[in-house]
């Protein structure tokens, strides 16, 4: 993970301290920490914020409060305003993913970046949006477009972190590699021998294609060496274990016990 | 935008009705609507959920409640469990973006998909994770990894919607779809019953973890409905077929033939 300064989060006129705490929590989740409040309705600090921050105290303790959006973003170079797509705008409108890319490139070049969010009800004023480098619109379903403030921050912060990490977890397995083919072949042959003894291959001329189907379907699981051993244990237990039990019963019965 | 059935969201043992409401809200934001609850702590319905759903009432009104994860996902073909990356797992681990791609391709092929989330404190049980098609891990900062439930749903739902809006041509699955989860569960139970009879689970206190390993390793193969039937035939032939043969031999022997 590259050593970049993540974007600041600026909340314009937030109303609920709970939401400020939830924003702090989600910032911490995705590695952001610079939180700025513009004219919070109920002042600052607010105990309720700590209650919902779920331990992201360092974010809340670092909060700076400003009177206006202009002051809050004064030291930043690239700021995007997260808002619904305006009916008319000359500013570029980006998805969170596109915006992250710009923020990433800019901070990597030594610039300071920020994400601006409106208050719960009023949203952002056009004059404040105009101060920014552009608009970010989250692709919300228009039939239900009321997105919670912390969720809006979460989506953007997640996109930032995903881009910075840029190292998706390995596609399939960590640890053990799949077993070698000779081990698999031994397992298939063991299975087929026991199935033959159990009368599975019926009619006999179908044995070849039936065996092949079994190999294909089990092969997809890509057993490890350990799993091959486990599966051979399964074959053994099913074929011999049960057989021993039944055989003993039959013996007793035949002896008239 | 393609006309797809979005994934169901399954919450295992959710504790707070507020969170259930927040989940419904964010589902509506991103166009999801099928919400399922497994054993909600305080029962269902709960007024507080409607208070935080912010108008996403149709999601809450459509909620279905189940006793177990297995029942809740029985009709689904592809289910991902959202959880922290396990220290050890044999199941595939994907990012939300990679998972969305699979869910998109699968639903475009007519399969039913779901996203499973654990309760606020306990998270998901390993036995339930073993029932799914794989794990989704959100790239959280390890220094602050407590992600709010609704946020976890939001990130996944956002990725789903972003992908669907972009509407890349779906990669249709080749051949038969994977069997539904209830068929798989029946197959596992059949196997475990016969293995028990064959003395496989030794020592007995390990039965649980041994069964789980078997489910995970076989689960990776993603058997089709036909293959489930085939594998049940394998179990039957191994356990009963061989038993009958041995029993007959033993009978003859006992009779001195």
CSV table of C-alpha atoms in Angstrom, one decimal:
chain,number,residue,atom,x,y,z
A,1,UNK,CA,0.0,0.0,0.0
A,2,UNK,CA,1.4,3.3,-1.1
A,3,UNK,CA,2.1,6.0,1.5
A,4,UNK,CA,-0.4,8.7,0.4
A,5,UNK,CA,-2.3,11.3,2.4
A,6,UNK,CA,-5.9,10.1,2.1
A,7,UNK,CA,-8.5,12.8,1.2
A,8,UNK,CA,-10.1,14.9,3.9
A,9,UNK,CA,-13.8,14.5,4.5
A,10,UNK,CA,-15.7,17.7,4.9
A,11,UNK,CA,-19.3,17.7,6.2
A,12,UNK,CA,-21.2,20.8,5.5
A,13,UNK,CA,-23.8,21.7,8.2
A,14,UNK,CA,-24.2,18.2,9.6
A,15,UNK,CA,-27.2,17.9,11.9
A,16,UNK,CA,-27.0,14.7,13.8
A,17,UNK,CA,-24.0,13.9,16.0
A,18,UNK,CA,-24.8,10.2,15.5
A,19,UNK,CA,-24.1,10.6,11.8
A,20,UNK,CA,-20.8,12.4,12.5
A,21,UNK,CA,-19.7,9.5,14.6
A,22,UNK,CA,-20.8,7.0,11.9
A,23,UNK,CA,-18.8,9.0,9.4
A,24,UNK,CA,-15.7,8.8,11.6
A,25,UNK,CA,-16.2,5.1,12.0
A,26,UNK,CA,-16.4,4.4,8.3
A,27,UNK,CA,-13.4,6.7,7.6
A,28,UNK,CA,-11.4,4.7,10.0
A,29,UNK,CA,-12.6,1.5,8.3
A,30,UNK,CA,-11.1,2.6,5.0
A,31,UNK,CA,-8.0,4.4,6.3
A,32,UNK,CA,-9.1,8.0,6.2
A,33,UNK,CA,-8.7,10.3,9.3
A,34,UNK,CA,-8.9,14.0,8.4
A,35,UNK,CA,-12.5,15.0,9.3
A,36,UNK,CA,-13.7,18.7,9.0
A,37,UNK,CA,-17.1,20.1,10.0
A,38,UNK,CA,-18.6,23.2,8.6
A,39,UNK,CA,-21.1,24.8,11.1
A,40,UNK,CA,-22.4,21.7,12.8
A,41,UNK,CA,-26.0,22.4,13.9
A,42,UNK,CA,-25.5,21.4,17.5
A,43,UNK,CA,-21.9,22.6,18.0
A,44,UNK,CA,-18.9,20.5,18.7
A,45,UNK,CA,-17.9,18.2,20.4
A,46,UNK,CA,-21.0,16.1,20.9
A,47,UNK,CA,-20.9,13.0,23.1
A,48,UNK,CA,-23.3,11.1,20.8
A,49,UNK,CA,-20.7,11.1,18.1
A,50,UNK,CA,-18.3,9.1,20.2
A,51,UNK,CA,-21.1,6.6,20.9
A,52,UNK,CA,-21.5,5.7,17.2
A,53,UNK,CA,-17.9,6.0,16.2
A,54,UNK,CA,-17.3,2.5,17.6
A,55,UNK,CA,-13.7,3.3,18.7
A,56,UNK,CA,-12.6,5.6,15.9
A,57,UNK,CA,-11.8,8.2,18.5
A,58,UNK,CA,-8.7,9.5,16.9
A,59,UNK,CA,-10.8,10.7,13.9
A,60,UNK,CA,-13.2,12.6,16.2
A,61,UNK,CA,-10.4,14.0,18.3
A,62,UNK,CA,-8.7,15.4,15.2
A,63,UNK,CA,-11.9,17.1,14.0
A,64,UNK,CA,-11.6,20.8,12.9
A,65,UNK,CA,-14.6,23.1,12.8
A,66,UNK,CA,-15.0,25.9,10.2
A,67,UNK,CA,-17.6,28.5,9.6
A,68,UNK,CA,-17.8,28.2,5.8
A,69,UNK,CA,-17.0,25.5,3.2
A,70,UNK,CA,-14.6,28.0,1.6
A,71,UNK,CA,-12.5,28.1,4.8
A,72,UNK,CA,-12.7,24.3,5.3
A,73,UNK,CA,-11.3,23.5,1.9
A,74,UNK,CA,-8.9,26.4,1.7
A,75,UNK,CA,-5.7,24.3,2.0
A,76,UNK,CA,-6.9,21.6,-0.4
A,77,UNK,CA,-6.1,21.3,-4.1
A,78,UNK,CA,-8.6,18.8,-5.4
A,79,UNK,CA,-12.1,18.6,-3.8
A,80,UNK,CA,-15.1,16.8,-5.1
A,81,UNK,CA,-18.6,17.5,-4.0
A,82,UNK,CA,-20.7,14.4,-3.5
A,83,UNK,CA,-24.3,15.1,-4.5
A,84,UNK,CA,-27.0,14.0,-6.8
A,85,UNK,CA,-26.4,14.8,-10.5
A,86,UNK,CA,-27.5,18.4,-10.9
A,87,UNK,CA,-30.0,19.1,-13.7
A,88,UNK,CA,-27.6,21.6,-15.2
A,89,UNK,CA,-23.9,22.0,-14.4
A,90,UNK,CA,-20.8,22.9,-16.2
A,91,UNK,CA,-18.7,21.0,-13.7
A,92,UNK,CA,-17.5,17.5,-14.5
A,93,UNK,CA,-19.7,14.7,-12.9
A,94,UNK,CA,-17.9,11.6,-12.0
A,95,UNK,CA,-18.7,8.2,-10.4
A,96,UNK,CA,-17.0,7.5,-7.1
A,97,UNK,CA,-14.7,5.2,-9.0
A,98,UNK,CA,-13.6,7.8,-11.5
A,99,UNK,CA,-13.2,10.4,-8.7
A,100,UNK,CA,-11.0,8.1,-6.7
A,101,UNK,CA,-8.7,7.7,-9.7
A,102,UNK,CA,-8.3,11.5,-9.9
A,103,UNK,CA,-7.8,11.9,-6.1
A,104,UNK,CA,-5.3,9.1,-6.2
A,105,UNK,CA,-3.3,10.6,-9.1
A,106,UNK,CA,-3.4,14.1,-7.5
A,107,UNK,CA,-2.3,13.0,-4.0
A,108,UNK,CA,0.4,10.8,-5.6
A,109,UNK,CA,1.6,14.1,-7.1
A,110,UNK,CA,1.8,15.7,-3.7
A,111,UNK,CA,-1.6,17.6,-3.9
A,112,UNK,CA,-4.1,17.7,-1.0
A,113,UNK,CA,-7.5,16.3,-1.7
A,114,UNK,CA,-10.9,16.3,-0.1
A,115,UNK,CA,-14.5,15.0,-0.4
A,116,UNK,CA,-17.3,17.4,0.5
A,117,UNK,CA,-20.7,16.2,1.7
A,118,UNK,CA,-23.9,18.1,2.4
A,119,UNK,CA,-26.0,18.0,5.5
A,120,UNK,CA,-28.7,15.4,6.0
A,121,UNK,CA,-31.5,17.5,4.7
A,122,UNK,CA,-30.3,20.5,2.9
A,123,UNK,CA,-27.5,19.0,0.9
A,124,UNK,CA,-24.9,21.3,-0.6
A,125,UNK,CA,-25.5,24.8,-1.8
A,126,UNK,CA,-24.7,25.6,-5.5
A,127,UNK,CA,-22.2,28.3,-4.5
A,128,UNK,CA,-20.3,25.8,-2.4
A,129,UNK,CA,-20.3,23.1,-5.1
A,130,UNK,CA,-18.9,25.7,-7.4
A,131,UNK,CA,-15.8,26.0,-5.2
A,132,UNK,CA,-14.9,22.4,-5.9
A,133,UNK,CA,-13.1,20.6,-8.7
A,134,UNK,CA,-16.2,18.7,-9.7
A,135,UNK,CA,-19.1,16.6,-8.7
A,136,UNK,CA,-19.3,12.9,-7.6
A,137,UNK,CA,-22.6,11.2,-8.0
A,138,UNK,CA,-23.2,7.8,-6.4
A,139,UNK,CA,-25.3,5.6,-8.8
A,140,UNK,CA,-28.4,5.5,-6.6
A,141,UNK,CA,-31.7,4.0,-7.7
A,142,UNK,CA,-33.8,7.1,-8.5
A,143,UNK,CA,-36.9,5.4,-6.9
A,144,UNK,CA,-35.2,5.6,-3.5
A,145,UNK,CA,-32.5,8.2,-3.6
A,146,UNK,CA,-32.2,9.1,0.1
A,147,UNK,CA,-28.8,7.9,0.9
A,148,UNK,CA,-27.6,8.1,4.5
A,149,UNK,CA,-24.6,10.5,5.0
A,150,UNK,CA,-22.3,7.8,6.4
A,151,UNK,CA,-23.2,5.5,3.5
A,152,UNK,CA,-22.2,8.2,1.0
A,153,UNK,CA,-18.9,8.6,2.8
A,154,UNK,CA,-18.4,4.9,3.0
A,155,UNK,CA,-18.8,4.4,-0.8
A,156,UNK,CA,-16.3,7.0,-1.6
A,157,UNK,CA,-13.8,6.0,1.1
A,158,UNK,CA,-14.2,2.3,0.0
A,159,UNK,CA,-13.4,3.3,-3.6
A,160,UNK,CA,-10.3,5.3,-2.4
A,161,UNK,CA,-9.0,2.4,-0.4
A,162,UNK,CA,-9.7,-0.2,-3.1
A,163,UNK,CA,-7.7,1.9,-5.6
A,164,UNK,CA,-4.8,2.5,-3.2
A,165,UNK,CA,-4.6,-1.2,-2.1
A,166,UNK,CA,-4.9,-2.3,-5.7
A,167,UNK,CA,-4.0,-5.7,-4.6
A,168,UNK,CA,-7.0,-8.0,-4.7
A,169,UNK,CA,-6.8,-11.1,-2.6
A,170,UNK,CA,-5.5,-14.1,-4.6
A,171,UNK,CA,-8.1,-15.6,-6.7
A,172,UNK,CA,-8.4,-19.1,-5.3
A,173,UNK,CA,-6.5,-20.6,-2.5
A,174,UNK,CA,-3.8,-19.5,-0.2
A,175,UNK,CA,-1.7,-22.2,1.3
A,176,UNK,CA,-1.9,-25.7,-0.2
A,177,UNK,CA,-1.6,-26.3,-3.9
A,178,UNK,CA,-3.8,-28.8,-5.6
A,179,UNK,CA,-2.6,-32.4,-5.4
A,180,UNK,CA,-0.5,-33.8,-8.3
A,181,UNK,CA,-2.2,-35.7,-11.0
A,182,UNK,CA,-0.8,-39.1,-10.0
A,183,UNK,CA,-2.4,-38.8,-6.6
A,184,UNK,CA,-5.7,-37.8,-8.1
A,185,UNK,CA,-5.5,-40.7,-10.5
A,186,UNK,CA,-4.9,-43.1,-7.6
A,187,UNK,CA,-7.9,-41.7,-5.9
A,188,UNK,CA,-10.1,-42.1,-8.9
A,189,UNK,CA,-9.0,-45.7,-9.4
A,190,UNK,CA,-9.6,-46.5,-5.8
A,191,UNK,CA,-13.1,-45.0,-6.1
A,192,UNK,CA,-13.8,-46.9,-9.3
A,193,UNK,CA,-12.7,-50.2,-8.0
A,194,UNK,CA,-15.0,-49.9,-5.0
A,195,UNK,CA,-17.9,-48.7,-7.1
A,196,UNK,CA,-17.4,-51.7,-9.4
A,197,UNK,CA,-17.6,-54.0,-6.4
A,198,UNK,CA,-20.7,-52.2,-5.3
A,199,UNK,CA,-22.4,-52.7,-8.7
A,200,UNK,CA,-22.4,-49.0,-9.5
A,201,UNK,CA,-21.4,-49.3,-13.2
A,202,UNK,CA,-24.6,-50.5,-14.8
A,203,UNK,CA,-24.8,-51.4,-17.6
A,204,UNK,CA,-21.1,-52.4,-17.7
A,205,UNK,CA,-20.5,-50.9,-21.1
A,206,UNK,CA,-21.2,-47.5,-19.6
A,207,UNK,CA,-18.4,-47.8,-17.1
A,208,UNK,CA,-16.0,-45.7,-19.1
A,209,UNK,CA,-18.2,-42.7,-19.6
A,210,UNK,CA,-19.5,-42.9,-16.0
A,211,UNK,CA,-16.0,-42.9,-14.6
A,212,UNK,CA,-15.1,-40.0,-16.7
A,213,UNK,CA,-18.1,-38.0,-15.5
A,214,UNK,CA,-17.0,-38.7,-11.9
A,215,UNK,CA,-13.5,-37.6,-12.6
A,216,UNK,CA,-14.7,-34.4,-14.2
A,217,UNK,CA,-17.1,-33.5,-11.4
A,218,UNK,CA,-14.6,-34.3,-8.6
A,219,UNK,CA,-11.8,-32.7,-10.5
A,220,UNK,CA,-13.4,-29.3,-10.4
A,221,UNK,CA,-12.9,-29.3,-6.6
A,222,UNK,CA,-9.2,-29.3,-7.1
A,223,UNK,CA,-8.4,-31.3,-4.0
A,224,UNK,CA,-5.2,-30.8,-2.2
A,225,UNK,CA,-2.9,-33.7,-1.3
A,226,UNK,CA,-4.5,-33.7,2.2
A,227,UNK,CA,-8.0,-33.7,0.7
A,228,UNK,CA,-7.1,-36.6,-1.5
A,229,UNK,CA,-6.2,-38.6,1.6
A,230,UNK,CA,-9.4,-37.5,3.3
A,231,UNK,CA,-11.5,-38.5,0.3
A,232,UNK,CA,-9.7,-41.9,0.1
A,233,UNK,CA,-10.7,-42.3,3.8
A,234,UNK,CA,-14.3,-41.6,2.8
A,235,UNK,CA,-14.2,-44.2,0.1
A,236,UNK,CA,-12.7,-46.7,2.5
A,237,UNK,CA,-15.2,-46.0,5.3
A,238,UNK,CA,-18.2,-46.2,3.0
A,239,UNK,CA,-17.1,-49.4,1.3
A,240,UNK,CA,-15.4,-51.4,4.0
A,241,UNK,CA,-16.7,-49.9,7.2
A,242,UNK,CA,-20.3,-50.5,6.4
A,243,UNK,CA,-19.5,-53.8,4.7
A,244,UNK,CA,-17.8,-55.1,7.9
A,245,UNK,CA,-20.8,-54.2,10.0
A,246,UNK,CA,-23.3,-55.8,7.6
A,247,UNK,CA,-21.1,-58.8,7.2
A,248,UNK,CA,-20.9,-59.4,10.9
A,249,UNK,CA,-24.7,-59.1,11.2
A,250,UNK,CA,-25.1,-61.6,8.4
A,251,UNK,CA,-22.6,-64.0,10.0
A,252,UNK,CA,-24.5,-63.9,13.3
A,253,UNK,CA,-27.8,-64.4,11.5
A,254,UNK,CA,-26.5,-67.4,9.6
A,255,UNK,CA,-25.2,-68.9,12.8
A,256,UNK,CA,-28.7,-68.5,14.2
A,257,UNK,CA,-27.6,-66.0,16.9
B,1,UNK,CA,-30.0,-1.5,-17.5
B,2,UNK,CA,-30.5,-5.2,-17.8
B,3,UNK,CA,-33.5,-6.8,-16.2
B,4,UNK,CA,-31.9,-9.1,-13.7
B,5,UNK,CA,-33.1,-10.3,-10.3
B,6,UNK,CA,-30.7,-8.7,-7.8
B,7,UNK,CA,-29.2,-10.8,-5.1
B,8,UNK,CA,-31.1,-11.5,-1.9
B,9,UNK,CA,-29.6,-10.2,1.3
B,10,UNK,CA,-29.6,-12.7,4.2
B,11,UNK,CA,-28.9,-11.4,7.7
B,12,UNK,CA,-27.9,-14.1,10.1
B,13,UNK,CA,-29.1,-13.4,13.7
B,14,UNK,CA,-29.3,-9.6,13.4
B,15,UNK,CA,-29.5,-8.0,16.8
B,16,UNK,CA,-30.7,-4.4,16.3
B,17,UNK,CA,-33.9,-3.5,14.5
B,18,UNK,CA,-32.3,-0.2,13.6
B,19,UNK,CA,-29.7,-2.0,11.6
B,20,UNK,CA,-32.3,-4.1,9.8
B,21,UNK,CA,-34.0,-0.8,8.8
B,22,UNK,CA,-30.7,0.7,7.7
B,23,UNK,CA,-30.0,-2.4,5.6
B,24,UNK,CA,-33.4,-2.1,4.0
B,25,UNK,CA,-32.8,1.5,3.2
B,26,UNK,CA,-29.4,0.9,1.5
B,27,UNK,CA,-30.8,-2.1,-0.4
B,28,UNK,CA,-33.5,0.2,-1.8
B,29,UNK,CA,-30.8,2.8,-2.6
B,30,UNK,CA,-29.1,0.3,-4.8
B,31,UNK,CA,-32.1,-1.5,-6.3
B,32,UNK,CA,-32.1,-4.6,-4.1
B,33,UNK,CA,-35.3,-5.8,-2.4
B,34,UNK,CA,-35.2,-9.4,-1.2
B,35,UNK,CA,-34.3,-9.3,2.5
B,36,UNK,CA,-34.2,-12.5,4.6
B,37,UNK,CA,-33.6,-12.7,8.3
B,38,UNK,CA,-32.3,-15.7,10.1
B,39,UNK,CA,-33.4,-15.9,13.8
B,40,UNK,CA,-33.5,-12.1,14.5
B,41,UNK,CA,-32.7,-11.6,18.2
B,42,UNK,CA,-35.8,-9.6,19.0
B,43,UNK,CA,-38.3,-11.3,16.6
B,44,UNK,CA,-40.0,-9.8,13.7
B,45,UNK,CA,-41.5,-7.3,12.8
B,46,UNK,CA,-39.9,-4.5,14.8
B,47,UNK,CA,-41.2,-0.9,14.6
B,48,UNK,CA,-37.7,0.5,15.0
B,49,UNK,CA,-36.7,-1.0,11.6
B,50,UNK,CA,-39.3,1.1,9.9
B,51,UNK,CA,-38.0,4.2,11.6
B,52,UNK,CA,-34.5,3.8,10.1
B,53,UNK,CA,-35.6,2.5,6.7
B,54,UNK,CA,-36.4,6.0,5.6
B,55,UNK,CA,-39.2,5.0,3.4
B,56,UNK,CA,-37.9,1.7,2.1
B,57,UNK,CA,-41.0,0.1,3.5
B,58,UNK,CA,-41.5,-2.4,0.6
B,59,UNK,CA,-38.2,-4.1,1.5
B,60,UNK,CA,-39.3,-4.5,5.1
B,61,UNK,CA,-42.8,-5.7,4.2
B,62,UNK,CA,-41.3,-8.3,2.0
B,63,UNK,CA,-39.0,-9.7,4.7
B,64,UNK,CA,-39.0,-13.5,5.2
B,65,UNK,CA,-37.8,-15.0,8.5
B,66,UNK,CA,-36.0,-18.4,8.7
B,67,UNK,CA,-34.7,-20.5,11.5
B,68,UNK,CA,-31.4,-21.4,9.9
B,69,UNK,CA,-29.0,-20.1,7.3
B,70,UNK,CA,-29.5,-23.4,5.4
B,71,UNK,CA,-33.2,-22.8,5.1
B,72,UNK,CA,-32.8,-19.2,4.2
B,73,UNK,CA,-30.5,-20.0,1.2
B,74,UNK,CA,-32.1,-23.2,0.1
B,75,UNK,CA,-33.5,-21.9,-3.1
B,76,UNK,CA,-30.4,-19.9,-4.1
B,77,UNK,CA,-27.6,-21.2,-6.4
B,78,UNK,CA,-24.8,-18.8,-5.7
B,79,UNK,CA,-24.4,-17.3,-2.2
B,80,UNK,CA,-21.4,-15.3,-1.0
B,81,UNK,CA,-20.7,-14.9,2.7
B,82,UNK,CA,-19.3,-11.4,3.6
B,83,UNK,CA,-16.8,-11.8,6.3
B,84,UNK,CA,-13.3,-10.9,7.3
B,85,UNK,CA,-10.7,-13.0,5.4
B,86,UNK,CA,-10.4,-16.2,7.5
B,87,UNK,CA,-6.9,-17.2,8.6
B,88,UNK,CA,-7.4,-20.4,6.8
B,89,UNK,CA,-9.9,-21.4,4.3
B,90,UNK,CA,-10.3,-23.6,1.3
B,91,UNK,CA,-13.1,-21.5,-0.1
B,92,UNK,CA,-12.4,-18.8,-2.7
B,93,UNK,CA,-12.1,-15.3,-1.2
B,94,UNK,CA,-13.2,-12.4,-3.4
B,95,UNK,CA,-13.4,-8.6,-3.2
B,96,UNK,CA,-16.9,-7.1,-3.4
B,97,UNK,CA,-16.1,-6.2,-7.0
B,98,UNK,CA,-15.0,-9.6,-8.0
B,99,UNK,CA,-18.0,-11.1,-6.3
B,100,UNK,CA,-20.4,-8.8,-8.1
B,101,UNK,CA,-19.0,-9.9,-11.4
B,102,UNK,CA,-19.8,-13.6,-10.5
B,103,UNK,CA,-23.3,-12.7,-9.2
B,104,UNK,CA,-23.9,-10.7,-12.3
B,105,UNK,CA,-22.9,-13.5,-14.7
B,106,UNK,CA,-24.8,-16.1,-12.7
B,107,UNK,CA,-28.1,-14.1,-12.4
B,108,UNK,CA,-27.8,-13.2,-16.1
B,109,UNK,CA,-27.7,-17.0,-16.7
B,110,UNK,CA,-31.0,-17.3,-14.7
B,111,UNK,CA,-29.5,-18.4,-11.4
B,112,UNK,CA,-30.6,-17.1,-8.0
B,113,UNK,CA,-28.0,-15.3,-6.0
B,114,UNK,CA,-27.6,-14.1,-2.4
B,115,UNK,CA,-25.3,-12.2,-0.1
B,116,UNK,CA,-25.0,-13.5,3.5
B,117,UNK,CA,-24.0,-11.3,6.4
B,118,UNK,CA,-23.4,-12.2,10.0
B,119,UNK,CA,-24.9,-10.5,13.1
B,120,UNK,CA,-23.4,-7.4,14.6
B,121,UNK,CA,-21.3,-9.1,17.2
B,122,UNK,CA,-21.0,-12.8,16.5
B,123,UNK,CA,-20.4,-12.7,12.7
B,124,UNK,CA,-21.0,-15.9,10.7
B,125,UNK,CA,-20.4,-19.4,11.9
B,126,UNK,CA,-17.9,-21.5,10.0
B,127,UNK,CA,-20.6,-24.2,9.4
B,128,UNK,CA,-22.8,-21.6,7.7
B,129,UNK,CA,-19.9,-20.1,5.7
B,130,UNK,CA,-19.2,-23.7,4.5
B,131,UNK,CA,-22.7,-23.8,2.9
B,132,UNK,CA,-21.9,-20.8,0.6
B,133,UNK,CA,-20.1,-20.6,-2.8
B,134,UNK,CA,-17.3,-18.5,-1.3
B,135,UNK,CA,-16.3,-15.5,0.8
B,136,UNK,CA,-16.4,-11.8,0.1
B,137,UNK,CA,-14.0,-9.7,2.1
B,138,UNK,CA,-14.3,-5.9,2.1
B,139,UNK,CA,-10.8,-4.3,2.1
B,140,UNK,CA,-11.0,-2.8,5.6
B,141,UNK,CA,-8.1,-1.1,7.3
B,142,UNK,CA,-6.9,-3.8,9.8
B,143,UNK,CA,-6.4,-1.1,12.4
B,144,UNK,CA,-10.1,-0.4,12.5
B,145,UNK,CA,-12.0,-3.4,11.2
B,146,UNK,CA,-15.4,-3.0,12.9
B,147,UNK,CA,-17.6,-2.3,9.9
B,148,UNK,CA,-21.2,-1.5,10.5
B,149,UNK,CA,-23.6,-4.1,9.1
B,150,UNK,CA,-25.5,-1.7,6.9
B,151,UNK,CA,-22.2,-0.4,5.5
B,152,UNK,CA,-21.1,-3.9,4.6
B,153,UNK,CA,-24.4,-4.4,2.7
B,154,UNK,CA,-24.0,-0.9,1.1
B,155,UNK,CA,-20.6,-1.7,-0.3
B,156,UNK,CA,-21.7,-4.9,-1.9
B,157,UNK,CA,-25.0,-3.5,-3.1
B,158,UNK,CA,-23.2,-0.5,-4.6
B,159,UNK,CA,-20.8,-2.8,-6.5
B,160,UNK,CA,-23.8,-4.8,-7.8
B,161,UNK,CA,-25.5,-1.7,-9.0
B,162,UNK,CA,-22.4,-0.2,-10.5
B,163,UNK,CA,-21.8,-3.3,-12.5
B,164,UNK,CA,-25.4,-3.7,-13.6
B,165,UNK,CA,-25.6,0.0,-14.7
B,166,UNK,CA,-22.4,-0.5,-16.7
B,167,UNK,CA,-24.2,-3.5,-18.2
B,168,UNK,CA,-21.2,-5.4,-19.6
B,169,UNK,CA,-22.3,-8.4,-21.7
B,170,UNK,CA,-22.8,-11.2,-19.2
B,171,UNK,CA,-20.6,-14.2,-19.6
B,172,UNK,CA,-23.1,-16.9,-19.7
B,173,UNK,CA,-22.2,-20.0,-17.7
B,174,UNK,CA,-21.3,-23.0,-19.7
B,175,UNK,CA,-23.7,-25.9,-19.3
B,176,UNK,CA,-25.7,-26.8,-16.3
B,177,UNK,CA,-26.1,-24.4,-13.3
B,178,UNK,CA,-25.0,-25.5,-9.8
B,179,UNK,CA,-27.6,-27.4,-7.7
B,180,UNK,CA,-29.6,-25.4,-5.2
B,181,UNK,CA,-28.4,-25.5,-1.6
B,182,UNK,CA,-31.1,-27.8,-0.2
B,183,UNK,CA,-30.1,-30.5,-2.7
B,184,UNK,CA,-26.5,-30.1,-1.6
B,185,UNK,CA,-27.4,-30.2,2.0
B,186,UNK,CA,-29.3,-33.4,1.5
B,187,UNK,CA,-26.3,-34.9,-0.2
B,188,UNK,CA,-24.0,-33.9,2.6
B,189,UNK,CA,-26.3,-35.4,5.2
B,190,UNK,CA,-26.6,-38.6,3.2
B,191,UNK,CA,-22.8,-38.9,3.0
B,192,UNK,CA,-22.4,-38.1,6.7
B,193,UNK,CA,-24.9,-40.7,7.8
B,194,UNK,CA,-23.2,-43.4,5.8
B,195,UNK,CA,-19.8,-42.3,7.0
B,196,UNK,CA,-21.0,-42.5,10.6
B,197,UNK,CA,-22.3,-46.0,10.0
B,198,UNK,CA,-18.9,-46.9,8.5
B,199,UNK,CA,-17.0,-45.6,11.6
B,200,UNK,CA,-15.4,-42.7,9.7
B,201,UNK,CA,-15.8,-40.1,12.4
B,202,UNK,CA,-13.1,-41.0,14.8
B,203,UNK,CA,-12.8,-39.7,17.4
B,204,UNK,CA,-16.5,-38.8,17.6
B,205,UNK,CA,-15.9,-35.2,18.9
B,206,UNK,CA,-14.2,-34.4,15.6
B,207,UNK,CA,-17.3,-35.3,13.6
B,208,UNK,CA,-18.4,-31.6,13.3
B,209,UNK,CA,-15.1,-30.3,11.9
B,210,UNK,CA,-14.6,-33.4,9.8
B,211,UNK,CA,-18.0,-33.0,8.2
B,212,UNK,CA,-17.3,-29.3,7.6
B,213,UNK,CA,-14.1,-30.0,5.8
B,214,UNK,CA,-15.9,-32.5,3.6
B,215,UNK,CA,-18.6,-30.0,2.8
B,216,UNK,CA,-16.0,-27.3,1.9
B,217,UNK,CA,-13.9,-29.6,-0.3
B,218,UNK,CA,-16.9,-31.0,-2.1
B,219,UNK,CA,-18.6,-27.6,-2.3
B,220,UNK,CA,-15.8,-26.3,-4.4
B,221,UNK,CA,-16.8,-28.6,-7.2
B,222,UNK,CA,-20.2,-26.8,-7.5
B,223,UNK,CA,-22.1,-30.0,-8.5
B,224,UNK,CA,-25.0,-29.6,-10.8
B,225,UNK,CA,-28.4,-31.2,-9.9
B,226,UNK,CA,-27.5,-34.2,-12.0
B,227,UNK,CA,-24.1,-34.5,-10.4
B,228,UNK,CA,-25.7,-34.4,-6.9
B,229,UNK,CA,-27.8,-37.4,-8.0
B,230,UNK,CA,-24.7,-39.1,-9.3
B,231,UNK,CA,-22.8,-38.6,-6.2
B,232,UNK,CA,-25.7,-39.9,-4.1
B,233,UNK,CA,-25.6,-42.9,-6.3
B,234,UNK,CA,-21.9,-43.2,-5.5
B,235,UNK,CA,-22.5,-43.0,-1.8
B,236,UNK,CA,-25.2,-45.6,-2.1
B,237,UNK,CA,-23.2,-48.0,-4.2
B,238,UNK,CA,-20.2,-47.8,-1.8
B,239,UNK,CA,-22.1,-48.2,1.4
B,240,UNK,CA,-24.9,-50.5,0.5
B,241,UNK,CA,-23.7,-52.3,-2.6
B,242,UNK,CA,-20.4,-53.5,-1.2
B,243,UNK,CA,-22.1,-54.3,2.1
B,244,UNK,CA,-24.6,-56.6,0.3
B,245,UNK,CA,-21.8,-58.4,-1.5
B,246,UNK,CA,-19.8,-59.0,1.6
B,247,UNK,CA,-22.9,-59.9,3.6
B,248,UNK,CA,-23.7,-62.6,1.0
B,249,UNK,CA,-20.2,-64.0,1.1
B,250,UNK,CA,-20.3,-64.1,4.9
B,251,UNK,CA,-23.6,-65.8,4.9
B,252,UNK,CA,-22.3,-68.5,2.5
B,253,UNK,CA,-19.2,-68.9,4.6
B,254,UNK,CA,-21.2,-69.3,7.8
B,255,UNK,CA,-23.3,-71.9,6.1
B,256,UNK,CA,-20.1,-73.7,5.3
B,257,UNK,CA,-20.6,-73.3,1.5
